[in-house]
Coordinates of C-alpha atoms (C1' of nucleotides) in Angstrom, one line a residue:
Chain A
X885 CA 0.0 0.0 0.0
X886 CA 2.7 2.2 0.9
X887 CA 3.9 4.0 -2.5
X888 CA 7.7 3.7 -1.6
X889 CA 8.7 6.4 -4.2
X890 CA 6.0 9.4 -2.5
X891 CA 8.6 11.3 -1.2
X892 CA 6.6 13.6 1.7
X893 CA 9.1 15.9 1.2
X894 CA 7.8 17.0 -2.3
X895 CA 4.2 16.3 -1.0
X896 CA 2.9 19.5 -2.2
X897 CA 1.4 21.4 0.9
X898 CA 4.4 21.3 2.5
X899 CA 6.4 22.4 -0.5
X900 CA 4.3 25.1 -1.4
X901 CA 4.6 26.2 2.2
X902 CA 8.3 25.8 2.5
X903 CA 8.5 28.2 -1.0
X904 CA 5.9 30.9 0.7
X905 CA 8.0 31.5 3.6
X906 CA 11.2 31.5 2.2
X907 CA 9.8 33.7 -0.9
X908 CA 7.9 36.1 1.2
X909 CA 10.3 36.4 4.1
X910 CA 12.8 39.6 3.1
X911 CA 9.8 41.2 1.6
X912 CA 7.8 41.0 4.8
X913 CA 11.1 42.6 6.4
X914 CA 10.7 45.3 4.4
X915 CA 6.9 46.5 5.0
X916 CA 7.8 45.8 8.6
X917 CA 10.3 48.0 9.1
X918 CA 9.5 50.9 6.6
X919 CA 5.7 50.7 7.6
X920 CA 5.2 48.8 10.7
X921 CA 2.7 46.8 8.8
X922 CA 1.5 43.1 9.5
X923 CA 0.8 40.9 6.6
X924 CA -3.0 41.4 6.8
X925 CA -2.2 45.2 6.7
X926 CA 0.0 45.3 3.6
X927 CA -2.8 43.0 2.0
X928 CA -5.3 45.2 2.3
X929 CA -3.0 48.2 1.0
X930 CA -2.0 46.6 -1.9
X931 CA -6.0 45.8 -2.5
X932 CA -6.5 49.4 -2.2
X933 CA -3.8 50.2 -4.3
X934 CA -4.7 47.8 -6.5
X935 CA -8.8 48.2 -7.3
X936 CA -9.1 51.7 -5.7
X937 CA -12.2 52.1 -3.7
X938 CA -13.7 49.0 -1.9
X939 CA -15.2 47.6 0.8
X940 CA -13.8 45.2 3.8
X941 CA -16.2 42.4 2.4
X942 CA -15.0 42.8 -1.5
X943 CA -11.5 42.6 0.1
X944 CA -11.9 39.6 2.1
X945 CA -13.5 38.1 -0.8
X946 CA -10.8 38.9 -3.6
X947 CA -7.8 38.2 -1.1
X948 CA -9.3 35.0 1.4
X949 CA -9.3 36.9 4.3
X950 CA -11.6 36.2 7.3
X951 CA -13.8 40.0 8.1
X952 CA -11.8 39.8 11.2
X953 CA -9.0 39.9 9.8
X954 CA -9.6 43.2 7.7
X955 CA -11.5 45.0 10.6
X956 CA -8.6 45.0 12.9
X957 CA -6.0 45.7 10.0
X958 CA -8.5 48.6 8.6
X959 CA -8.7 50.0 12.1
X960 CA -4.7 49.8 12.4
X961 CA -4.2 51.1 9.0
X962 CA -6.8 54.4 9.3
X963 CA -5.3 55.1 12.9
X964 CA -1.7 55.4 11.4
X965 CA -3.5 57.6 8.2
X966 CA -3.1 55.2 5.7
X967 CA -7.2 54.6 4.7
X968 CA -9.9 56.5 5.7
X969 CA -13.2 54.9 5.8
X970 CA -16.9 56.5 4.5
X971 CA -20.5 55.2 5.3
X972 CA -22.4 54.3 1.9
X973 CA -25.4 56.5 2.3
X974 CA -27.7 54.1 0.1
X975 CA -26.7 51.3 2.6
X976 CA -25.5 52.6 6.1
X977 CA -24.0 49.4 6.9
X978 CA -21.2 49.1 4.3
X979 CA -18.2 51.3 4.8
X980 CA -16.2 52.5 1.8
X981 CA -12.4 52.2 2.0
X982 CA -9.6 54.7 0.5
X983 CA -6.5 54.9 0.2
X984 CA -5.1 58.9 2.0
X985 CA -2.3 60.3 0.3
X986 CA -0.2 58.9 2.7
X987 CA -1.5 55.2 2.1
X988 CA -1.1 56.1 -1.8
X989 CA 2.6 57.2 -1.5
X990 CA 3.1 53.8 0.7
X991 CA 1.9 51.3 -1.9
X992 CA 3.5 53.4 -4.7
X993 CA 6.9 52.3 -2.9
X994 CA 6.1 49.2 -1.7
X995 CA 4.6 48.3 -5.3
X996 CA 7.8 49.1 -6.4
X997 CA 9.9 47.4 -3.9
X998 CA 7.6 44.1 -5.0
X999 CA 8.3 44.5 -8.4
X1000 CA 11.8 44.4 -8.0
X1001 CA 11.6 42.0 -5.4
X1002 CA 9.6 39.8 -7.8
X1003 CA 12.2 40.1 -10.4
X1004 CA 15.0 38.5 -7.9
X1005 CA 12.8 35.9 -7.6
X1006 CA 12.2 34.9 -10.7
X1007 CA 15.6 36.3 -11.8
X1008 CA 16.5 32.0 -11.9
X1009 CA 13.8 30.9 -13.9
X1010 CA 12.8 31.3 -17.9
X1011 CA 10.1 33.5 -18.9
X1012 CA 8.1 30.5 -19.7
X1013 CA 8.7 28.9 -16.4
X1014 CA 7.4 31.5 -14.3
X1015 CA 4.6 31.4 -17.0
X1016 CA 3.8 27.9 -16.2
X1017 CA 4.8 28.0 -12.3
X1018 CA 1.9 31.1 -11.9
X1019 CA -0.5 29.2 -14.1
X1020 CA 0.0 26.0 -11.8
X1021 CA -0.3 28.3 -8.8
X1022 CA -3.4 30.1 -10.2
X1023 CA -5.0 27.1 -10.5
X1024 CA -4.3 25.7 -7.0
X1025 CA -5.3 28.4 -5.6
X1026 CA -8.3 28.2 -6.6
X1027 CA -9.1 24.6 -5.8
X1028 CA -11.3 23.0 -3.0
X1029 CA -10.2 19.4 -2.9
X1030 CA -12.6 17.5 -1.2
X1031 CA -12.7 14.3 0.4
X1032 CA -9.7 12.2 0.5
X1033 CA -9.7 9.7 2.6
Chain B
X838 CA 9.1 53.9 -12.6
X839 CA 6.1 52.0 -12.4
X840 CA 5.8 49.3 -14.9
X841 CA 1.9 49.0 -15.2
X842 CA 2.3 45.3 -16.4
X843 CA 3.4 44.0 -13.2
X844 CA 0.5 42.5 -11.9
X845 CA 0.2 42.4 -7.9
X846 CA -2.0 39.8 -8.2
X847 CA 1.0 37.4 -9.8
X848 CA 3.5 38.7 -7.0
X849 CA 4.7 35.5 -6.1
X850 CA 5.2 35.4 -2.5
X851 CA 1.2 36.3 -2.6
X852 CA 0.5 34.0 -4.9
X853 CA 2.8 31.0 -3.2
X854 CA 0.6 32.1 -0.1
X855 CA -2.4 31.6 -1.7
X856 CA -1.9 28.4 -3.0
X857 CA 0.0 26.9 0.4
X858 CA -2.9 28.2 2.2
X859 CA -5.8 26.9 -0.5
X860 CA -3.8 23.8 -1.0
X861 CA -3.4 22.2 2.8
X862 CA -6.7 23.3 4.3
X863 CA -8.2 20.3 3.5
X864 CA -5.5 18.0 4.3
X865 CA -5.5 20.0 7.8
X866 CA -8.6 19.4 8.5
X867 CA -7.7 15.2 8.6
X868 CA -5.2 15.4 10.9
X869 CA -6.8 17.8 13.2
X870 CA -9.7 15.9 13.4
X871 CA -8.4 12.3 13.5
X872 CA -5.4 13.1 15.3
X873 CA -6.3 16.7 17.1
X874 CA -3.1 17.9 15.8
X875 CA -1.7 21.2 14.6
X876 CA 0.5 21.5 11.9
X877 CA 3.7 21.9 13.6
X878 CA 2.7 18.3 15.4
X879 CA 2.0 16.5 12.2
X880 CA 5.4 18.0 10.5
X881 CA 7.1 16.5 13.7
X882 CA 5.2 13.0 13.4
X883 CA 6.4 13.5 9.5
X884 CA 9.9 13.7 10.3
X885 CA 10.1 11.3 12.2
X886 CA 8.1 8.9 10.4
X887 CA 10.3 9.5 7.2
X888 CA 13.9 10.2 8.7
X889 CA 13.7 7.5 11.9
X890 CA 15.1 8.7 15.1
X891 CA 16.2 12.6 15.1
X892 CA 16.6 15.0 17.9
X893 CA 14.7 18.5 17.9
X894 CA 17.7 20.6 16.4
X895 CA 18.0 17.9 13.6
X896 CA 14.5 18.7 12.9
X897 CA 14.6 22.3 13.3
X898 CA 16.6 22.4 10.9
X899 CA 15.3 20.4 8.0
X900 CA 11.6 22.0 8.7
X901 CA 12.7 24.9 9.3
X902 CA 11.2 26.0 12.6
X903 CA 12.1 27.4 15.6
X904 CA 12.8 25.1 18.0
X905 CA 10.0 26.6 20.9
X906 CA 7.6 25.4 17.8
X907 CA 9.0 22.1 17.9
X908 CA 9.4 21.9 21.9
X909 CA 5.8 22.6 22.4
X910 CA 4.9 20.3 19.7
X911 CA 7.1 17.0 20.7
X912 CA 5.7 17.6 24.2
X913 CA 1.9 17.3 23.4
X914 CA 3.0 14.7 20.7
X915 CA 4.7 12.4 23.8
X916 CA 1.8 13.5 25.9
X917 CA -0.2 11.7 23.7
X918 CA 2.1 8.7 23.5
X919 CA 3.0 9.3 19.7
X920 CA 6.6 10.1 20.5
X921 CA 8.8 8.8 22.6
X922 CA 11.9 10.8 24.1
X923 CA 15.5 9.2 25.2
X924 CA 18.4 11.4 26.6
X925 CA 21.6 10.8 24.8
X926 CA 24.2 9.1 26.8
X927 CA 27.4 11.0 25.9
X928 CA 25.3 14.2 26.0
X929 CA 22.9 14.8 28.3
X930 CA 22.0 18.1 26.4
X931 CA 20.0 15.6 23.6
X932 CA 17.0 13.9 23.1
X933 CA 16.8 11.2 20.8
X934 CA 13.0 11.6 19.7
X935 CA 10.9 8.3 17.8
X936 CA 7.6 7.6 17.0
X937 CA 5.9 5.2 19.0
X938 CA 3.6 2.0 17.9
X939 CA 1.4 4.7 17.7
X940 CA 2.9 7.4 16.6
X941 CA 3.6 5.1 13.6
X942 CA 0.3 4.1 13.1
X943 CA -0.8 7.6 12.7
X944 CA 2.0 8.6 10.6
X945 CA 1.4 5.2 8.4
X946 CA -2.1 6.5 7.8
X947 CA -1.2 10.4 7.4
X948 CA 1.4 9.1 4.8
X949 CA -1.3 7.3 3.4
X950 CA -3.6 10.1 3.0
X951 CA -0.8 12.3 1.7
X952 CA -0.4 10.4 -1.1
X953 CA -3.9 10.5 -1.9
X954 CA -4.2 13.7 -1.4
X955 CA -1.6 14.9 -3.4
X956 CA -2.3 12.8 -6.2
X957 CA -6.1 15.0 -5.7
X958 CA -3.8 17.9 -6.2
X959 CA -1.9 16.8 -9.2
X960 CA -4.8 15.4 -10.9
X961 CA -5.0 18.2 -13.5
X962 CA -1.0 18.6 -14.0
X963 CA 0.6 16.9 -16.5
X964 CA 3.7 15.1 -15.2
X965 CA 6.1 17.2 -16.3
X966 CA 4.2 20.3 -15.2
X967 CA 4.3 18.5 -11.9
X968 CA 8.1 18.0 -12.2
X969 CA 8.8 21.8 -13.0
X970 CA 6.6 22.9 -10.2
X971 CA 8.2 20.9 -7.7
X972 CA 11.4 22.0 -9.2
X973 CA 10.4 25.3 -9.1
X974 CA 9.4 25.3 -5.6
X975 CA 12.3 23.5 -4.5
X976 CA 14.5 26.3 -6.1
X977 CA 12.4 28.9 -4.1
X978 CA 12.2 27.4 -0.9
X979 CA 16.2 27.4 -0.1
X980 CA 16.5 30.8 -1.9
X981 CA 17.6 33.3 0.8
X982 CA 16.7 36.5 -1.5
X983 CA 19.3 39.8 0.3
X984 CA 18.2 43.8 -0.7
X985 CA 15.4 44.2 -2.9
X986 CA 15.3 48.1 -2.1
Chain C
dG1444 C1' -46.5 48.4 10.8
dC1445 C1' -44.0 44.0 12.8
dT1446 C1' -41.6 39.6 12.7
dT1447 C1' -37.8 36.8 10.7
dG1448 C1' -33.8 36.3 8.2
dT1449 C1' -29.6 38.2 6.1
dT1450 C1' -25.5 41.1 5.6
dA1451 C1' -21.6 44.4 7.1
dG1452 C1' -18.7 45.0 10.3
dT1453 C1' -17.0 44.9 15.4
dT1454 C1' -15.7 43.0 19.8
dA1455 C1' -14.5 39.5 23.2
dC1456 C1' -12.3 35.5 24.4
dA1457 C1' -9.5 31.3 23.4
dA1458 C1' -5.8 29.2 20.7
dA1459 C1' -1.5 29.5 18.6
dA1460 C1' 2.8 31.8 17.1
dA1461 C1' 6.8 34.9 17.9
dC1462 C1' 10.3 36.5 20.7
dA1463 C1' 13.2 36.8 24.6
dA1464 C1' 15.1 35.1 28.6
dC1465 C1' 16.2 31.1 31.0
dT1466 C1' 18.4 26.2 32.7
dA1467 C1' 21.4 22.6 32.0
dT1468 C1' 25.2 20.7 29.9
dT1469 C1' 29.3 20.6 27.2
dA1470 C1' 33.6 22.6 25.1
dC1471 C1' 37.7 24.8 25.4
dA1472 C1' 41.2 27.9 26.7
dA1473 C1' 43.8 30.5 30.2
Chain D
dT242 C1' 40.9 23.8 37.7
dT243 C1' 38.0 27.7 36.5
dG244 C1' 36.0 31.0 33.7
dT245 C1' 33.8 32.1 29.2
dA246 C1' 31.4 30.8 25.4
dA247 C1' 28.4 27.7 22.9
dT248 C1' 24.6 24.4 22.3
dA249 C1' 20.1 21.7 23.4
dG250 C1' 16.1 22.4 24.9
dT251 C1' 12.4 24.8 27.9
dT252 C1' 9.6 28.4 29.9
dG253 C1' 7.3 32.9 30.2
dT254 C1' 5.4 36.9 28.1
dT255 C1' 3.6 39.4 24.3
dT256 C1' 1.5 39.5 19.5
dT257 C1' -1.4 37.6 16.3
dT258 C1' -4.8 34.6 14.8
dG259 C1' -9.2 32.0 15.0
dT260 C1' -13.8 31.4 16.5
dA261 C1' -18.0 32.8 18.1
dA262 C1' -21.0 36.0 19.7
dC263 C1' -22.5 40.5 19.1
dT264 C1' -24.6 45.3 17.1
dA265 C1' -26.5 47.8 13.5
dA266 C1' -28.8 48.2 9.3
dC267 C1' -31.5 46.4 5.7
dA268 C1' -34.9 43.1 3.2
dA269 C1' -39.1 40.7 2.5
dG270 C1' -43.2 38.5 3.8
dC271 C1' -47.2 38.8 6.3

DNA sequence: GCTTGTTAGTTACAAAAACAACTATTACAA
DNA sequence: TTGTAATAGTTGTTTTTGTAACTAACAAGC
């Protein structure tokens, strides 16, 4: 039963854990320092950054993060002036989310930081390897394996 | 400066995230249930399942974690009975750590549903895609990336 | 109008992780 | 020896996360 060449140290999980740490560890350094930002806070950012106006839920929906997650880095973010936050009239429950000049100038340098960041990483691999290794992540991403028992 | 077809979304460490996080959820969910263990725990049980007896450092250092992570996580795993602990005669600063009957049972069935569950995964790569993503990975995880300013 | 259900977001409490300081033991050099 | 540094592992304290319960606002049926 027990498939003697499954090597559990290229079971895929673990791999693609191993690879996010390492990958994401100097970048994480750098938001940290310049910014004082968590990971949940720099997510956010670069969604505002990214899409302009939203709101908490379309974050957590676009970026897998749990509500709680974005309430307590949306407070942290509009106490240190990064995002302020507006009440949709229409709908008095849903708060609108924007980026202050200071948030803008903060993801215009850490956008850039990333980029060039990126490019170190994928500095080793062929164009149509990191082609490939986003499509394969794409589509693990967005995959709910069920049941294996 | 900034190079409107870099994509944020494709950043890899994001991305890596993403698919680490998407890609083990359900496989955590068997080993919390069955076994009630957290993920440190079942990388410990792992380790020891595939590499025999190791002390903590030994392990520490080919999972990379910090050895409080794996201190708290050998002692609920001997709590449990999974894992047994034996000083080292010459020096009494090591443990030898092993799995127990049962701690090989559980890892013999883990193992087993590893390999299921990673074939799940792999389903819809080709084998070589398969072979350059775990290449790929590989390559990332023991990158140390310096400066990225 | 009023119930009942749903959605957006917050808050409170418990679980887990990170980080620093600690004990015990060994190594090694003056 | 004995004093200093290094190593293996543990413990304590602080952050961060996860989970569940909560408030407030809306929606829809009656």
């Amino acid at each position: 039963m027990s498939d003697e060449n499954f090597d559990l140290t290229l079971f895929l999980p673990y791999l693609l854990n191993q690879a996010a740490e390492a990958s994401s560890l100097e970048f994480q350094k750098i938001y940290k320092e310049r910014y004082g930002m968590l990971r949940t806070e720099w997510r956010v950012l670069f969604h505002l950054g990214l899409y302009g106006r939203m709101t908490a839920s379309e974050i957590g929906q676009r970026a897998n993060m749990h509500k709680t997650k974005i309430s307590r880095a949306v407070q942290k973010l509009t106490e240190r002036r990064f995002v302020t936050r507006a009440r949709d009239d229409a709908d008095r429950r849903v708060e609108h989310l924007a980026l202050t000049a200071q948030g803008q100038a903060a993801y215009a340098d850490l956008h850039s930081v990333a980029q060039h960041y990126d490019a170190g990483l994928t500095a080793e691999l062929t164009p149509s390897e990191r082609e490939t290794l986003q499509q394969m992540l794409l589509k693990l991403s967005s995959m709910r394996p069920d049941t294996f028992t």
